[in-house]
PDB file of C-alpha atoms in Angstrom:
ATOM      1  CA  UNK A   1     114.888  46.414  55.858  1.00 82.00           C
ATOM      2  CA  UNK A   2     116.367  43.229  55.869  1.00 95.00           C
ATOM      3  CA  UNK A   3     119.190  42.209  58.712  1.00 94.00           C
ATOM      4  CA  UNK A   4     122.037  42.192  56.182  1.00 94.00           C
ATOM      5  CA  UNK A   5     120.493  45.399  54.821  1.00 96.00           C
ATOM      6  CA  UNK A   6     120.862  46.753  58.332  1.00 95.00           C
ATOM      7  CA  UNK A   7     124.109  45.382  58.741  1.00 95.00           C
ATOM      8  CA  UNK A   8     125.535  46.827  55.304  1.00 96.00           C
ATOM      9  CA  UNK A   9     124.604  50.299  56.385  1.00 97.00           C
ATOM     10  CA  UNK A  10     125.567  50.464  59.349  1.00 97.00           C
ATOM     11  CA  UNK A  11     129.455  49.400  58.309  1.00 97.00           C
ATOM     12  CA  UNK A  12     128.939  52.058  55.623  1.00 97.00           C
ATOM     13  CA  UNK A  13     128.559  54.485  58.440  1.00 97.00           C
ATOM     14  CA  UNK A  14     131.552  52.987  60.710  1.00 97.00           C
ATOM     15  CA  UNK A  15     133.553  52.230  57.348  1.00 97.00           C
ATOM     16  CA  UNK A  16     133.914  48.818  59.036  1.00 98.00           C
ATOM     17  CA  UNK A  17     133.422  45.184  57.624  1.00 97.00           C
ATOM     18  CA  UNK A  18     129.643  43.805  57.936  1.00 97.00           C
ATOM     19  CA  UNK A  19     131.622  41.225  59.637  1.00 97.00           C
ATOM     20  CA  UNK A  20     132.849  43.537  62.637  1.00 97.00           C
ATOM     21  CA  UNK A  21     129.704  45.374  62.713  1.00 97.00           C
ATOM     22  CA  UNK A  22     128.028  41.365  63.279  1.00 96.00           C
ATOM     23  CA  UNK A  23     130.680  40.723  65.931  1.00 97.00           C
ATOM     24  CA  UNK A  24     130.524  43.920  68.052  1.00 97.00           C
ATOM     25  CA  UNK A  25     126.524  42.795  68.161  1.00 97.00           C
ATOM     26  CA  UNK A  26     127.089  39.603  69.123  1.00 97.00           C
ATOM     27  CA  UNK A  27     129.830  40.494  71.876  1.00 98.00           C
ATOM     28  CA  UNK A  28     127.053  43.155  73.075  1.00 98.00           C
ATOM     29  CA  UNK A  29     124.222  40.616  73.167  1.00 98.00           C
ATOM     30  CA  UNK A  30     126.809  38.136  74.921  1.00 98.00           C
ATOM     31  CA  UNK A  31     127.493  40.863  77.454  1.00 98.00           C
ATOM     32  CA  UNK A  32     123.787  42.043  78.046  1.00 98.00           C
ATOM     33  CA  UNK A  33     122.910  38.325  78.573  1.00 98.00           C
ATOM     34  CA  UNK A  34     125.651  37.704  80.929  1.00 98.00           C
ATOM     35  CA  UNK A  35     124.491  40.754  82.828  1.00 98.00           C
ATOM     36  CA  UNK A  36     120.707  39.511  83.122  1.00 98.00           C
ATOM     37  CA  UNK A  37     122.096  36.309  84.061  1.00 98.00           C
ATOM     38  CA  UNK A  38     123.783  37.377  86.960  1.00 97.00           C
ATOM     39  CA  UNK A  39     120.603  39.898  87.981  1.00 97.00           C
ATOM     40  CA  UNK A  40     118.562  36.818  88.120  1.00 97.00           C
ATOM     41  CA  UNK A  41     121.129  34.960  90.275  1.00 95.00           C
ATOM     42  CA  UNK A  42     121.401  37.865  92.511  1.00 94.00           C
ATOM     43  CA  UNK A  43     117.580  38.547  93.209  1.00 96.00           C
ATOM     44  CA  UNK A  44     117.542  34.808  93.524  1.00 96.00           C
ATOM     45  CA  UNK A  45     119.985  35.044  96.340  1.00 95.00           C
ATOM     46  CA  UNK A  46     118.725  37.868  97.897  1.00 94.00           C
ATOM     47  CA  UNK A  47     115.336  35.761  98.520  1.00 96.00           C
ATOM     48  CA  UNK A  48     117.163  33.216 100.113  1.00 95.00           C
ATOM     49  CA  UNK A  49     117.751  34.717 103.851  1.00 93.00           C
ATOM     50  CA  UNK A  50     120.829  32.447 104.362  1.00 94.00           C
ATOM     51  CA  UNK A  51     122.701  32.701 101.585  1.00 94.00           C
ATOM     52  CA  UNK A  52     122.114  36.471 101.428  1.00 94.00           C
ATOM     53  CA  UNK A  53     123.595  36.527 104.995  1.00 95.00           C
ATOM     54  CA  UNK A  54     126.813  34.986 103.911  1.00 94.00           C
ATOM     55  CA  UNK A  55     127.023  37.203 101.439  1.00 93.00           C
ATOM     56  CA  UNK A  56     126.606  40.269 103.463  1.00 93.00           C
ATOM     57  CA  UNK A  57     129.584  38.171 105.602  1.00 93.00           C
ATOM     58  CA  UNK A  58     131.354  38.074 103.157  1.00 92.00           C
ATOM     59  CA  UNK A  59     131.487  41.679 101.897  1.00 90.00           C
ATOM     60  CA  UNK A  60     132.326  42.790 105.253  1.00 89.00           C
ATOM     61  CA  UNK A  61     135.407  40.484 105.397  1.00 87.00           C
ATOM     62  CA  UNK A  62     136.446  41.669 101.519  1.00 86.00           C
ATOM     63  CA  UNK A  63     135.967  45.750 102.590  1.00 83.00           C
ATOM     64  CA  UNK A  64     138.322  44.814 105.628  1.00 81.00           C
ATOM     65  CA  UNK A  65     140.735  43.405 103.233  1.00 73.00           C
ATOM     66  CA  UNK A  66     140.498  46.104 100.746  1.00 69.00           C
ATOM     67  CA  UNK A  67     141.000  48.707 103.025  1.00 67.00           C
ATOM     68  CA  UNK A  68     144.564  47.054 104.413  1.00 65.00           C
ATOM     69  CA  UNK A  69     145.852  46.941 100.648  1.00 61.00           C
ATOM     70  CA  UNK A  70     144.992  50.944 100.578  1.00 62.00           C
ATOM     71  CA  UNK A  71     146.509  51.959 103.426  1.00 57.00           C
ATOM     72  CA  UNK A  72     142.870  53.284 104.302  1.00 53.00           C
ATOM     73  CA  UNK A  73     141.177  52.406 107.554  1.00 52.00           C
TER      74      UNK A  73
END
């Protein structure tokens, strides 16, 4: 089966434009990129003793702040 094959049956089953069914795709390859992307960068960072340090800093200084805007502890 050929891609616009693919793509043509698959709006048939949505009732949607090939076009739509093409940009949902892309927008989910976009986001699954995006998210592998940032895994990488986080492993990377979580080699790097120091700058996984300021980011455990950090965290603690944003769960401080969140709490104060929830009236929580």
């Amino acid at each position: 089966t050929s891609d616009r094959d693919l793509a043509q049956q698959l709006a048939t089953r949505a009732g949607r434009s090939q076009m739509e069914i093409v940009h949902d795709a892309l927008e989910l390859y976009r986001r699954q990129q995006l998210l592998a992307d940032m895994n990488r960068d986080f492993a990377a960072m979580r080699r790097d003793g120091d700058a996984w340090s300021e980011e455990m800093a950090e965290r603690e200084v944003w769960d401080v702040t969140l709490g104060d805007a929830t009236g929580g502890d």
